[in-house]
């Protein structure tokens, strides 16, 4: 319970705690990266009649990463973390 605090400060503190938890836990970080990639992919599949509203080029990827508890935008948008892991295991 947050007492005597403004809602924006409480939201900021909560976001920081989420980001710290994601950064500290590698499996959770991998899930956040996969969720980020899935969100961006799904955003790009909107029908043509609403593309002018939901165009992926207008999407701020830094804000999306922040919303998923990530401090920075993940690389490799085209591949999932689990697929990358399978390739690494297969190569060994």
mmCIF file of C-alpha atoms in Angstrom, residues 5-47:
data_model
loop_
_atom_site.group_PDB
_atom_site.id
_atom_site.type_symbol
_atom_site.label_atom_id
_atom_site.label_comp_id
_atom_site.label_asym_id
_atom_site.label_seq_id
_atom_site.Cartn_x
_atom_site.Cartn_y
_atom_site.Cartn_z
ATOM 1 C CA UNK A 5 2.327 9.325 -2.667
ATOM 2 C CA UNK A 6 1.080 10.546 -5.989
ATOM 3 C CA UNK A 7 -0.197 7.916 -8.436
ATOM 4 C CA UNK A 8 2.532 8.746 -10.970
ATOM 5 C CA UNK A 9 5.268 8.217 -8.388
ATOM 6 C CA UNK A 10 3.711 4.916 -7.347
ATOM 7 C CA UNK A 11 3.485 3.807 -10.982
ATOM 8 C CA UNK A 12 7.096 4.815 -11.575
ATOM 9 C CA UNK A 13 8.269 2.866 -8.516
ATOM 10 C CA UNK A 14 6.274 -0.198 -9.553
ATOM 11 C CA UNK A 15 7.692 -0.046 -13.092
ATOM 12 C CA UNK A 16 11.226 0.171 -11.694
ATOM 13 C CA UNK A 17 10.630 -2.887 -9.504
ATOM 14 C CA UNK A 18 9.271 -4.844 -12.469
ATOM 15 C CA UNK A 19 12.268 -3.867 -14.602
ATOM 16 C CA UNK A 20 14.696 -4.853 -11.829
ATOM 17 C CA UNK A 21 12.974 -8.220 -11.415
ATOM 18 C CA UNK A 22 13.078 -8.888 -15.164
ATOM 19 C CA UNK A 23 16.741 -7.870 -15.398
ATOM 20 C CA UNK A 24 17.735 -10.060 -12.441
ATOM 21 C CA UNK A 25 16.007 -13.253 -13.610
ATOM 22 C CA UNK A 26 17.294 -14.678 -16.945
ATOM 23 C CA UNK A 27 14.276 -16.977 -17.581
ATOM 24 C CA UNK A 28 11.923 -14.072 -16.868
ATOM 25 C CA UNK A 29 14.002 -11.838 -19.140
ATOM 26 C CA UNK A 30 13.738 -14.412 -21.940
ATOM 27 C CA UNK A 31 9.964 -14.520 -21.483
ATOM 28 C CA UNK A 32 9.813 -10.722 -21.619
ATOM 29 C CA UNK A 33 11.859 -10.726 -24.848
ATOM 30 C CA UNK A 34 9.546 -13.346 -26.382
ATOM 31 C CA UNK A 35 6.488 -11.352 -25.294
ATOM 32 C CA UNK A 36 7.972 -8.201 -26.823
ATOM 33 C CA UNK A 37 8.620 -9.960 -30.139
ATOM 34 C CA UNK A 38 5.147 -11.511 -30.154
ATOM 35 C CA UNK A 39 3.535 -8.143 -29.489
ATOM 36 C CA UNK A 40 5.429 -6.429 -32.314
ATOM 37 C CA UNK A 41 4.656 -9.269 -34.732
ATOM 38 C CA UNK A 42 0.964 -9.203 -33.862
ATOM 39 C CA UNK A 43 0.877 -5.423 -34.142
ATOM 40 C CA UNK A 44 2.234 -5.717 -37.685
ATOM 41 C CA UNK A 45 -0.596 -8.049 -38.747
ATOM 42 C CA UNK A 46 -3.474 -5.595 -38.409
ATOM 43 C CA UNK A 47 -5.774 -5.503 -41.456
#
